[in-house]
């Protein structure tokens, strides 16, 4: 095979933003542009091409589903990462991970593009002596196995689309205001918790209140989920409750990122199962939970209310 070019195509609604982002920060040039497709390439003598396609494209496959930021990153290898980092920061690039030296032999910094793709800008440096020795030899058979559906939960705090997931540690004015804005979107009849009530929720030993922050919007809180892990005579159980994503941030994988982090934490605490409820009318939520590995239980759910 004699390749003429090789490039990924990212399906996204943000064609113009992606075009402008890569032209400004990585000096890529537009090779071809149409209403639903843009191809970018580096200057003559370099080897880098990248394309973006609108979900409404007529070129199936791939399908119309937009990229959600998971399972892929783009590596831009440069001669001097420190110089590039200074340039990016000086001109206001949305750098999320500051410059750092990795023991495996890279100097790098990172950011998300408008489609939610993670970008590493890297310079190859000498690794720490002996660091790679522990990884000599073939991949162990256990690591080759395909993870069980719903169990391949990422461990990092940064999830798709420039969204960061972390546990709320303290209750401040920002968190109180966020719940005041988000909770009515989940249940209009339920009053938002006061600072004292929220403090009791966050500090309860069985609870973990996860918050999602938008790294593209000054770390604004755009979603929350409460995980409850408790021990009963038969097992360690976990429940996911009160999942809500700000209307302005929907469609970016925030609910999925919150749910995946909740499952990861529940399993780390020894939970054998993770349970939740979702109204049948919430089509998108039910599709998400099934895709993450949740399955309907053949049981009755009862509620008592005085």
PDB file of C-alpha atoms in Angstrom:
ATOM      1  CA  UNK A   1       0.000   0.000   0.000  1.00  0.00           C
ATOM      2  CA  UNK A   2       1.281   3.447  -0.954  1.00  0.00           C
ATOM      3  CA  UNK A   3      -0.427   5.953   1.304  1.00  0.00           C
ATOM      4  CA  UNK A   4      -0.987   9.465   0.022  1.00  0.00           C
ATOM      5  CA  UNK A   5      -2.333  10.776   3.331  1.00  0.00           C
ATOM      6  CA  UNK A   6      -3.763   9.576   6.647  1.00  0.00           C
ATOM      7  CA  UNK A   7      -5.981  11.616   8.954  1.00  0.00           C
ATOM      8  CA  UNK A   8      -8.747  11.243  11.546  1.00  0.00           C
ATOM      9  CA  UNK A   9     -12.226  12.697  10.957  1.00  0.00           C
ATOM     10  CA  UNK A  10     -13.990  14.092  14.018  1.00  0.00           C
ATOM     11  CA  UNK A  11     -17.783  14.358  13.799  1.00  0.00           C
ATOM     12  CA  UNK A  12     -18.873  17.589  15.499  1.00  0.00           C
ATOM     13  CA  UNK A  13     -21.316  20.454  15.162  1.00  0.00           C
ATOM     14  CA  UNK A  14     -18.516  22.959  15.782  1.00  0.00           C
ATOM     15  CA  UNK A  15     -16.889  23.007  12.356  1.00  0.00           C
ATOM     16  CA  UNK A  16     -16.067  26.712  12.166  1.00  0.00           C
ATOM     17  CA  UNK A  17     -14.789  26.838  15.764  1.00  0.00           C
ATOM     18  CA  UNK A  18     -12.522  23.840  15.160  1.00  0.00           C
ATOM     19  CA  UNK A  19     -11.235  25.307  11.906  1.00  0.00           C
ATOM     20  CA  UNK A  20     -10.374  28.602  13.569  1.00  0.00           C
ATOM     21  CA  UNK A  21      -8.871  26.884  16.635  1.00  0.00           C
ATOM     22  CA  UNK A  22      -6.380  24.793  14.648  1.00  0.00           C
ATOM     23  CA  UNK A  23      -5.533  27.624  12.290  1.00  0.00           C
ATOM     24  CA  UNK A  24      -4.730  29.932  15.187  1.00  0.00           C
ATOM     25  CA  UNK A  25      -2.917  27.640  17.598  1.00  0.00           C
ATOM     26  CA  UNK A  26      -1.356  24.984  15.342  1.00  0.00           C
ATOM     27  CA  UNK A  27      -0.951  26.859  12.061  1.00  0.00           C
ATOM     28  CA  UNK A  28      -2.953  24.291  10.085  1.00  0.00           C
ATOM     29  CA  UNK A  29      -4.228  25.414   6.696  1.00  0.00           C
ATOM     30  CA  UNK A  30      -7.620  24.773   5.107  1.00  0.00           C
ATOM     31  CA  UNK A  31      -7.202  22.300   2.241  1.00  0.00           C
ATOM     32  CA  UNK A  32     -10.899  21.797   1.529  1.00  0.00           C
ATOM     33  CA  UNK A  33     -14.027  23.315   3.058  1.00  0.00           C
ATOM     34  CA  UNK A  34     -17.718  22.651   2.465  1.00  0.00           C
ATOM     35  CA  UNK A  35     -20.850  23.166   4.532  1.00  0.00           C
ATOM     36  CA  UNK A  36     -20.441  19.764   6.235  1.00  0.00           C
ATOM     37  CA  UNK A  37     -16.716  18.929   5.895  1.00  0.00           C
ATOM     38  CA  UNK A  38     -13.396  20.674   6.548  1.00  0.00           C
ATOM     39  CA  UNK A  39      -9.934  19.240   5.864  1.00  0.00           C
ATOM     40  CA  UNK A  40      -6.914  20.883   7.472  1.00  0.00           C
ATOM     41  CA  UNK A  41      -3.234  20.195   6.893  1.00  0.00           C
ATOM     42  CA  UNK A  42       0.131  21.459   8.032  1.00  0.00           C
ATOM     43  CA  UNK A  43       2.408  23.462   5.771  1.00  0.00           C
ATOM     44  CA  UNK A  44       4.464  21.892   2.997  1.00  0.00           C
ATOM     45  CA  UNK A  45       7.211  19.616   4.258  1.00  0.00           C
ATOM     46  CA  UNK A  46       5.331  18.690   7.460  1.00  0.00           C
ATOM     47  CA  UNK A  47       3.095  15.664   7.936  1.00  0.00           C
ATOM     48  CA  UNK A  48      -0.184  16.385   9.698  1.00  0.00           C
ATOM     49  CA  UNK A  49      -3.773  16.357   8.453  1.00  0.00           C
ATOM     50  CA  UNK A  50      -7.044  16.566  10.351  1.00  0.00           C
ATOM     51  CA  UNK A  51     -10.695  16.715   9.266  1.00  0.00           C
ATOM     52  CA  UNK A  52     -14.019  17.643  10.836  1.00  0.00           C
ATOM     53  CA  UNK A  53     -17.463  16.601   9.663  1.00  0.00           C
ATOM     54  CA  UNK A  54     -20.934  17.805  10.674  1.00  0.00           C
ATOM     55  CA  UNK A  55     -23.356  15.220  12.173  1.00  0.00           C
ATOM     56  CA  UNK A  56     -25.735  15.984   9.280  1.00  0.00           C
ATOM     57  CA  UNK A  57     -23.220  14.777   6.696  1.00  0.00           C
ATOM     58  CA  UNK A  58     -24.349  12.615   3.738  1.00  0.00           C
ATOM     59  CA  UNK A  59     -21.306  10.323   3.917  1.00  0.00           C
ATOM     60  CA  UNK A  60     -22.366   7.358   6.068  1.00  0.00           C
ATOM     61  CA  UNK A  61     -20.562   5.576   7.582  1.00  0.00           C
ATOM     62  CA  UNK A  62     -19.641   6.976  10.061  1.00  0.00           C
ATOM     63  CA  UNK A  63     -23.001   7.599  11.687  1.00  0.00           C
ATOM     64  CA  UNK A  64     -24.401  10.942  12.748  1.00  0.00           C
ATOM     65  CA  UNK A  65     -23.305  10.598  16.383  1.00  0.00           C
ATOM     66  CA  UNK A  66     -20.949  13.442  17.344  1.00  0.00           C
ATOM     67  CA  UNK A  67     -17.651  12.744  19.042  1.00  0.00           C
ATOM     68  CA  UNK A  68     -17.882  12.914  22.869  1.00  0.00           C
ATOM     69  CA  UNK A  69     -14.198  13.223  23.699  1.00  0.00           C
ATOM     70  CA  UNK A  70     -13.487   9.749  25.079  1.00  0.00           C
ATOM     71  CA  UNK A  71     -10.979   7.204  23.896  1.00  0.00           C
ATOM     72  CA  UNK A  72      -8.888   9.468  21.661  1.00  0.00           C
ATOM     73  CA  UNK A  73      -6.345  12.256  21.924  1.00  0.00           C
ATOM     74  CA  UNK A  74      -4.231  14.148  19.405  1.00  0.00           C
ATOM     75  CA  UNK A  75      -0.478  14.423  19.912  1.00  0.00           C
ATOM     76  CA  UNK A  76       1.351  17.426  18.477  1.00  0.00           C
ATOM     77  CA  UNK A  77       5.076  16.792  18.841  1.00  0.00           C
ATOM     78  CA  UNK A  78       7.151  19.969  18.844  1.00  0.00           C
ATOM     79  CA  UNK A  79      10.810  20.887  19.181  1.00  0.00           C
ATOM     80  CA  UNK A  80      10.362  22.981  22.350  1.00  0.00           C
ATOM     81  CA  UNK A  81       7.218  22.493  24.456  1.00  0.00           C
ATOM     82  CA  UNK A  82       8.262  25.227  26.894  1.00  0.00           C
ATOM     83  CA  UNK A  83       8.338  27.859  24.156  1.00  0.00           C
ATOM     84  CA  UNK A  84       4.974  26.698  22.792  1.00  0.00           C
ATOM     85  CA  UNK A  85       3.429  26.695  26.271  1.00  0.00           C
ATOM     86  CA  UNK A  86       4.565  30.260  26.872  1.00  0.00           C
ATOM     87  CA  UNK A  87       3.093  31.298  23.516  1.00  0.00           C
ATOM     88  CA  UNK A  88      -0.237  29.584  24.178  1.00  0.00           C
ATOM     89  CA  UNK A  89      -0.594  31.076  27.655  1.00  0.00           C
ATOM     90  CA  UNK A  90       0.540  34.551  26.571  1.00  0.00           C
ATOM     91  CA  UNK A  91      -2.106  34.701  23.849  1.00  0.00           C
ATOM     92  CA  UNK A  92      -4.944  33.296  25.939  1.00  0.00           C
ATOM     93  CA  UNK A  93      -5.228  29.675  24.746  1.00  0.00           C
ATOM     94  CA  UNK A  94      -7.538  27.533  26.941  1.00  0.00           C
ATOM     95  CA  UNK A  95      -4.702  25.463  28.448  1.00  0.00           C
ATOM     96  CA  UNK A  96      -6.089  22.993  31.005  1.00  0.00           C
ATOM     97  CA  UNK A  97      -2.957  21.035  31.948  1.00  0.00           C
ATOM     98  CA  UNK A  98       0.070  23.283  32.545  1.00  0.00           C
ATOM     99  CA  UNK A  99       3.534  22.355  31.315  1.00  0.00           C
ATOM    100  CA  UNK A 100       5.086  19.435  33.136  1.00  0.00           C
ATOM    101  CA  UNK A 101       7.830  16.842  32.712  1.00  0.00           C
ATOM    102  CA  UNK A 102       6.706  13.215  32.716  1.00  0.00           C
ATOM    103  CA  UNK A 103       8.934  10.412  34.035  1.00  0.00           C
ATOM    104  CA  UNK A 104       8.249   8.368  30.894  1.00  0.00           C
ATOM    105  CA  UNK A 105      10.078  10.916  28.744  1.00  0.00           C
ATOM    106  CA  UNK A 106       7.826  13.770  27.672  1.00  0.00           C
ATOM    107  CA  UNK A 107       7.570  17.470  28.423  1.00  0.00           C
ATOM    108  CA  UNK A 108       3.974  18.374  27.685  1.00  0.00           C
ATOM    109  CA  UNK A 109       0.885  20.503  28.275  1.00  0.00           C
ATOM    110  CA  UNK A 110      -2.712  19.925  27.274  1.00  0.00           C
ATOM    111  CA  UNK A 111      -6.015  21.483  26.254  1.00  0.00           C
ATOM    112  CA  UNK A 112      -9.354  20.614  24.634  1.00  0.00           C
ATOM    113  CA  UNK A 113     -10.394  21.720  21.179  1.00  0.00           C
ATOM    114  CA  UNK A 114     -13.954  23.000  20.513  1.00  0.00           C
ATOM    115  CA  UNK A 115     -15.107  19.462  19.639  1.00  0.00           C
ATOM    116  CA  UNK A 116     -13.947  18.114  23.003  1.00  0.00           C
ATOM    117  CA  UNK A 117     -10.835  16.351  21.661  1.00  0.00           C
ATOM    118  CA  UNK A 118      -7.966  16.235  24.158  1.00  0.00           C
ATOM    119  CA  UNK A 119      -4.716  17.619  22.738  1.00  0.00           C
ATOM    120  CA  UNK A 120      -1.229  16.909  24.052  1.00  0.00           C
ATOM    121  CA  UNK A 121       1.550  19.236  22.919  1.00  0.00           C
ATOM    122  CA  UNK A 122       4.685  17.208  23.609  1.00  0.00           C
ATOM    123  CA  UNK A 123       8.450  17.385  23.422  1.00  0.00           C
ATOM    124  CA  UNK A 124      10.413  14.166  23.735  1.00  0.00           C
ATOM    125  CA  UNK A 125      12.912  14.255  26.615  1.00  0.00           C
ATOM    126  CA  UNK A 126      14.989  11.642  28.422  1.00  0.00           C
ATOM    127  CA  UNK A 127      12.878   9.361  30.648  1.00  0.00           C
ATOM    128  CA  UNK A 128      13.759   8.758  34.277  1.00  0.00           C
ATOM    129  CA  UNK A 129      16.393   6.031  34.440  1.00  0.00           C
ATOM    130  CA  UNK A 130      14.770   2.613  34.726  1.00  0.00           C
ATOM    131  CA  UNK A 131      11.208   3.895  34.348  1.00  0.00           C
ATOM    132  CA  UNK A 132      10.429   1.773  31.269  1.00  0.00           C
ATOM    133  CA  UNK A 133      12.037  -1.379  32.701  1.00  0.00           C
ATOM    134  CA  UNK A 134       8.857  -2.304  34.546  1.00  0.00           C
ATOM    135  CA  UNK A 135       6.980  -2.397  31.225  1.00  0.00           C
ATOM    136  CA  UNK A 136       9.390  -4.653  29.328  1.00  0.00           C
ATOM    137  CA  UNK A 137       7.930  -7.726  27.656  1.00  0.00           C
ATOM    138  CA  UNK A 138       4.499  -8.503  26.147  1.00  0.00           C
ATOM    139  CA  UNK A 139       1.185  -7.209  27.455  1.00  0.00           C
ATOM    140  CA  UNK A 140      -0.163  -9.599  30.144  1.00  0.00           C
ATOM    141  CA  UNK A 141      -3.128 -11.692  29.059  1.00  0.00           C
ATOM    142  CA  UNK A 142      -5.326 -10.168  31.785  1.00  0.00           C
ATOM    143  CA  UNK A 143      -4.828  -6.715  30.301  1.00  0.00           C
ATOM    144  CA  UNK A 144      -5.740  -7.925  26.822  1.00  0.00           C
ATOM    145  CA  UNK A 145      -9.227  -8.985  27.882  1.00  0.00           C
ATOM    146  CA  UNK A 146     -12.089  -6.780  26.793  1.00  0.00           C
ATOM    147  CA  UNK A 147     -13.595  -5.181  29.938  1.00  0.00           C
ATOM    148  CA  UNK A 148     -17.086  -6.177  30.957  1.00  0.00           C
ATOM    149  CA  UNK A 149     -19.713  -3.695  29.766  1.00  0.00           C
ATOM    150  CA  UNK A 150     -20.035  -0.866  32.221  1.00  0.00           C
ATOM    151  CA  UNK A 151     -16.808  -1.744  34.069  1.00  0.00           C
ATOM    152  CA  UNK A 152     -14.289   0.148  31.914  1.00  0.00           C
ATOM    153  CA  UNK A 153     -14.566   3.278  34.026  1.00  0.00           C
ATOM    154  CA  UNK A 154     -11.849   5.909  33.449  1.00  0.00           C
ATOM    155  CA  UNK A 155      -9.881   6.941  36.520  1.00  0.00           C
ATOM    156  CA  UNK A 156      -8.962  10.490  35.579  1.00  0.00           C
ATOM    157  CA  UNK A 157     -10.882  13.524  36.842  1.00  0.00           C
ATOM    158  CA  UNK A 158     -11.153  15.097  33.393  1.00  0.00           C
ATOM    159  CA  UNK A 159     -13.878  13.690  31.176  1.00  0.00           C
ATOM    160  CA  UNK A 160     -15.274  14.339  27.758  1.00  0.00           C
ATOM    161  CA  UNK A 161     -15.807  17.706  26.161  1.00  0.00           C
ATOM    162  CA  UNK A 162     -13.743  19.792  28.575  1.00  0.00           C
ATOM    163  CA  UNK A 163     -15.720  18.664  31.628  1.00  0.00           C
ATOM    164  CA  UNK A 164     -14.011  17.944  34.963  1.00  0.00           C
ATOM    165  CA  UNK A 165     -15.635  15.648  37.522  1.00  0.00           C
ATOM    166  CA  UNK A 166     -14.681  15.857  41.198  1.00  0.00           C
ATOM    167  CA  UNK A 167     -16.219  15.314  44.614  1.00  0.00           C
ATOM    168  CA  UNK A 168     -17.449  18.357  46.495  1.00  0.00           C
ATOM    169  CA  UNK A 169     -15.273  18.731  49.576  1.00  0.00           C
ATOM    170  CA  UNK A 170     -16.565  21.962  51.081  1.00  0.00           C
ATOM    171  CA  UNK A 171     -19.784  23.934  50.804  1.00  0.00           C
ATOM    172  CA  UNK A 172     -19.298  27.511  49.639  1.00  0.00           C
ATOM    173  CA  UNK A 173     -21.434  30.161  47.987  1.00  0.00           C
ATOM    174  CA  UNK A 174     -20.619  28.785  44.542  1.00  0.00           C
ATOM    175  CA  UNK A 175     -21.898  25.297  45.381  1.00  0.00           C
ATOM    176  CA  UNK A 176     -25.044  26.647  47.047  1.00  0.00           C
ATOM    177  CA  UNK A 177     -25.774  28.822  44.016  1.00  0.00           C
ATOM    178  CA  UNK A 178     -25.158  25.906  41.666  1.00  0.00           C
ATOM    179  CA  UNK A 179     -27.682  23.723  43.477  1.00  0.00           C
ATOM    180  CA  UNK A 180     -30.113  26.632  43.458  1.00  0.00           C
ATOM    181  CA  UNK A 181     -29.772  26.765  39.682  1.00  0.00           C
ATOM    182  CA  UNK A 182     -29.623  23.035  38.930  1.00  0.00           C
ATOM    183  CA  UNK A 183     -32.116  21.413  41.291  1.00  0.00           C
ATOM    184  CA  UNK A 184     -35.210  23.177  39.837  1.00  0.00           C
ATOM    185  CA  UNK A 185     -34.253  21.692  36.458  1.00  0.00           C
ATOM    186  CA  UNK A 186     -34.553  18.238  38.035  1.00  0.00           C
ATOM    187  CA  UNK A 187     -37.579  18.824  40.251  1.00  0.00           C
ATOM    188  CA  UNK A 188     -39.298  22.218  40.022  1.00  0.00           C
ATOM    189  CA  UNK A 189     -41.367  21.530  43.141  1.00  0.00           C
ATOM    190  CA  UNK A 190     -38.361  20.769  45.347  1.00  0.00           C
ATOM    191  CA  UNK A 191     -36.765  23.765  47.098  1.00  0.00           C
ATOM    192  CA  UNK A 192     -33.016  24.130  46.749  1.00  0.00           C
ATOM    193  CA  UNK A 193     -31.076  23.125  49.882  1.00  0.00           C
ATOM    194  CA  UNK A 194     -29.730  25.799  52.177  1.00  0.00           C
ATOM    195  CA  UNK A 195     -26.036  26.016  52.908  1.00  0.00           C
ATOM    196  CA  UNK A 196     -26.497  24.110  56.179  1.00  0.00           C
ATOM    197  CA  UNK A 197     -28.614  21.414  54.534  1.00  0.00           C
ATOM    198  CA  UNK A 198     -26.109  21.051  51.700  1.00  0.00           C
ATOM    199  CA  UNK A 199     -23.276  20.857  54.212  1.00  0.00           C
ATOM    200  CA  UNK A 200     -25.048  17.961  55.913  1.00  0.00           C
ATOM    201  CA  UNK A 201     -25.444  16.179  52.569  1.00  0.00           C
ATOM    202  CA  UNK A 202     -21.815  16.648  51.554  1.00  0.00           C
ATOM    203  CA  UNK A 203     -20.461  15.636  54.963  1.00  0.00           C
ATOM    204  CA  UNK A 204     -22.654  12.549  55.412  1.00  0.00           C
ATOM    205  CA  UNK A 205     -20.268   9.550  55.607  1.00  0.00           C
ATOM    206  CA  UNK A 206     -22.186   7.485  53.045  1.00  0.00           C
ATOM    207  CA  UNK A 207     -22.512  10.304  50.511  1.00  0.00           C
ATOM    208  CA  UNK A 208     -20.300  11.506  47.701  1.00  0.00           C
ATOM    209  CA  UNK A 209     -21.587  14.606  45.926  1.00  0.00           C
ATOM    210  CA  UNK A 210     -19.992  14.802  42.488  1.00  0.00           C
ATOM    211  CA  UNK A 211     -19.893  18.073  40.575  1.00  0.00           C
ATOM    212  CA  UNK A 212     -19.127  18.637  36.904  1.00  0.00           C
ATOM    213  CA  UNK A 213     -17.237  21.787  35.947  1.00  0.00           C
ATOM    214  CA  UNK A 214     -16.987  23.288  32.476  1.00  0.00           C
ATOM    215  CA  UNK A 215     -13.294  23.939  31.817  1.00  0.00           C
ATOM    216  CA  UNK A 216     -14.219  26.144  28.853  1.00  0.00           C
ATOM    217  CA  UNK A 217     -16.423  28.433  30.948  1.00  0.00           C
ATOM    218  CA  UNK A 218     -14.265  29.438  33.904  1.00  0.00           C
ATOM    219  CA  UNK A 219     -14.901  26.104  35.693  1.00  0.00           C
ATOM    220  CA  UNK A 220     -18.619  26.812  36.053  1.00  0.00           C
ATOM    221  CA  UNK A 221     -20.575  23.996  37.739  1.00  0.00           C
ATOM    222  CA  UNK A 222     -22.853  22.457  35.101  1.00  0.00           C
ATOM    223  CA  UNK A 223     -23.978  19.199  36.692  1.00  0.00           C
ATOM    224  CA  UNK A 224     -24.175  17.162  39.857  1.00  0.00           C
ATOM    225  CA  UNK A 225     -24.841  13.630  41.078  1.00  0.00           C
ATOM    226  CA  UNK A 226     -25.073  12.142  44.558  1.00  0.00           C
ATOM    227  CA  UNK A 227     -23.638   8.671  45.178  1.00  0.00           C
ATOM    228  CA  UNK A 228     -24.664   6.792  48.324  1.00  0.00           C
ATOM    229  CA  UNK A 229     -22.598   3.740  49.356  1.00  0.00           C
ATOM    230  CA  UNK A 230     -23.655   1.713  52.396  1.00  0.00           C
ATOM    231  CA  UNK A 231     -23.172  -1.729  53.910  1.00  0.00           C
ATOM    232  CA  UNK A 232     -26.064  -4.086  54.658  1.00  0.00           C
ATOM    233  CA  UNK A 233     -25.880  -7.682  55.963  1.00  0.00           C
ATOM    234  CA  UNK A 234     -25.783  -9.151  52.458  1.00  0.00           C
ATOM    235  CA  UNK A 235     -23.444  -6.797  50.597  1.00  0.00           C
ATOM    236  CA  UNK A 236     -22.082  -3.320  50.031  1.00  0.00           C
ATOM    237  CA  UNK A 237     -24.715  -1.454  48.032  1.00  0.00           C
ATOM    238  CA  UNK A 238     -24.570   1.781  46.051  1.00  0.00           C
ATOM    239  CA  UNK A 239     -27.267   4.091  44.731  1.00  0.00           C
ATOM    240  CA  UNK A 240     -26.996   6.970  42.291  1.00  0.00           C
ATOM    241  CA  UNK A 241     -29.426   9.781  43.018  1.00  0.00           C
ATOM    242  CA  UNK A 242     -30.361  13.270  41.801  1.00  0.00           C
ATOM    243  CA  UNK A 243     -28.457  13.367  38.520  1.00  0.00           C
ATOM    244  CA  UNK A 244     -28.953  16.762  36.893  1.00  0.00           C
ATOM    245  CA  UNK A 245     -27.155  18.552  34.057  1.00  0.00           C
ATOM    246  CA  UNK A 246     -27.602  22.223  33.261  1.00  0.00           C
ATOM    247  CA  UNK A 247     -29.732  22.705  30.157  1.00  0.00           C
ATOM    248  CA  UNK A 248     -26.990  24.844  28.591  1.00  0.00           C
ATOM    249  CA  UNK A 249     -24.458  21.991  28.857  1.00  0.00           C
ATOM    250  CA  UNK A 250     -26.569  19.072  27.660  1.00  0.00           C
ATOM    251  CA  UNK A 251     -25.323  17.065  24.713  1.00  0.00           C
ATOM    252  CA  UNK A 252     -21.678  17.234  25.834  1.00  0.00           C
ATOM    253  CA  UNK A 253     -21.527  13.977  27.780  1.00  0.00           C
ATOM    254  CA  UNK A 254     -21.794  15.544  31.248  1.00  0.00           C
ATOM    255  CA  UNK A 255     -24.325  13.000  32.534  1.00  0.00           C
ATOM    256  CA  UNK A 256     -22.221  10.145  31.217  1.00  0.00           C
ATOM    257  CA  UNK A 257     -19.061  11.514  32.823  1.00  0.00           C
ATOM    258  CA  UNK A 258     -20.822  11.910  36.178  1.00  0.00           C
ATOM    259  CA  UNK A 259     -22.284   8.400  35.989  1.00  0.00           C
ATOM    260  CA  UNK A 260     -18.986   6.780  35.029  1.00  0.00           C
ATOM    261  CA  UNK A 261     -17.159   8.455  37.894  1.00  0.00           C
ATOM    262  CA  UNK A 262     -19.915   7.411  40.321  1.00  0.00           C
ATOM    263  CA  UNK A 263     -19.632   3.782  39.189  1.00  0.00           C
ATOM    264  CA  UNK A 264     -15.848   3.883  39.478  1.00  0.00           C
ATOM    265  CA  UNK A 265     -16.030   5.191  43.031  1.00  0.00           C
ATOM    266  CA  UNK A 266     -18.756   2.730  44.032  1.00  0.00           C
ATOM    267  CA  UNK A 267     -16.758  -0.260  42.804  1.00  0.00           C
ATOM    268  CA  UNK A 268     -13.636   1.074  44.516  1.00  0.00           C
ATOM    269  CA  UNK A 269     -15.596   1.084  47.794  1.00  0.00           C
ATOM    270  CA  UNK A 270     -16.504  -2.565  47.354  1.00  0.00           C
ATOM    271  CA  UNK A 271     -20.027  -2.227  46.015  1.00  0.00           C
ATOM    272  CA  UNK A 272     -21.167  -5.358  44.195  1.00  0.00           C
ATOM    273  CA  UNK A 273     -23.876  -3.500  42.306  1.00  0.00           C
ATOM    274  CA  UNK A 274     -24.791   0.100  41.550  1.00  0.00           C
ATOM    275  CA  UNK A 275     -28.451   0.969  41.277  1.00  0.00           C
ATOM    276  CA  UNK A 276     -30.529   3.920  40.155  1.00  0.00           C
ATOM    277  CA  UNK A 277     -34.041   4.740  39.005  1.00  0.00           C
ATOM    278  CA  UNK A 278     -35.126   6.645  35.941  1.00  0.00           C
ATOM    279  CA  UNK A 279     -38.611   7.476  34.716  1.00  0.00           C
ATOM    280  CA  UNK A 280     -39.558   5.674  31.474  1.00  0.00           C
ATOM    281  CA  UNK A 281     -40.299   9.044  29.867  1.00  0.00           C
ATOM    282  CA  UNK A 282     -36.632  10.058  30.156  1.00  0.00           C
ATOM    283  CA  UNK A 283     -35.613   8.415  26.891  1.00  0.00           C
ATOM    284  CA  UNK A 284     -32.116   9.890  26.649  1.00  0.00           C
ATOM    285  CA  UNK A 285     -31.248   9.025  30.255  1.00  0.00           C
ATOM    286  CA  UNK A 286     -32.484   5.449  29.880  1.00  0.00           C
ATOM    287  CA  UNK A 287     -30.458   4.967  26.697  1.00  0.00           C
ATOM    288  CA  UNK A 288     -27.383   6.294  28.474  1.00  0.00           C
ATOM    289  CA  UNK A 289     -27.740   3.979  31.466  1.00  0.00           C
ATOM    290  CA  UNK A 290     -28.200   0.931  29.267  1.00  0.00           C
ATOM    291  CA  UNK A 291     -25.145   1.905  27.243  1.00  0.00           C
ATOM    292  CA  UNK A 292     -23.090   2.171  30.442  1.00  0.00           C
ATOM    293  CA  UNK A 293     -24.027  -1.399  31.400  1.00  0.00           C
ATOM    294  CA  UNK A 294     -27.057  -0.834  33.651  1.00  0.00           C
ATOM    295  CA  UNK A 295     -29.918  -3.291  33.150  1.00  0.00           C
ATOM    296  CA  UNK A 296     -33.557  -3.130  34.341  1.00  0.00           C
ATOM    297  CA  UNK A 297     -34.260  -5.215  37.453  1.00  0.00           C
ATOM    298  CA  UNK A 298     -37.160  -7.614  37.607  1.00  0.00           C
ATOM    299  CA  UNK A 299     -38.492  -6.339  40.901  1.00  0.00           C
ATOM    300  CA  UNK A 300     -41.088  -3.977  42.315  1.00  0.00           C
ATOM    301  CA  UNK A 301     -40.135  -0.533  43.598  1.00  0.00           C
ATOM    302  CA  UNK A 302     -42.317   0.732  46.436  1.00  0.00           C
ATOM    303  CA  UNK A 303     -42.530   4.157  47.997  1.00  0.00           C
ATOM    304  CA  UNK A 304     -44.153   5.070  51.284  1.00  0.00           C
ATOM    305  CA  UNK A 305     -45.279   8.616  51.899  1.00  0.00           C
ATOM    306  CA  UNK A 306     -47.292   9.772  54.906  1.00  0.00           C
TER     307      UNK A 306
END
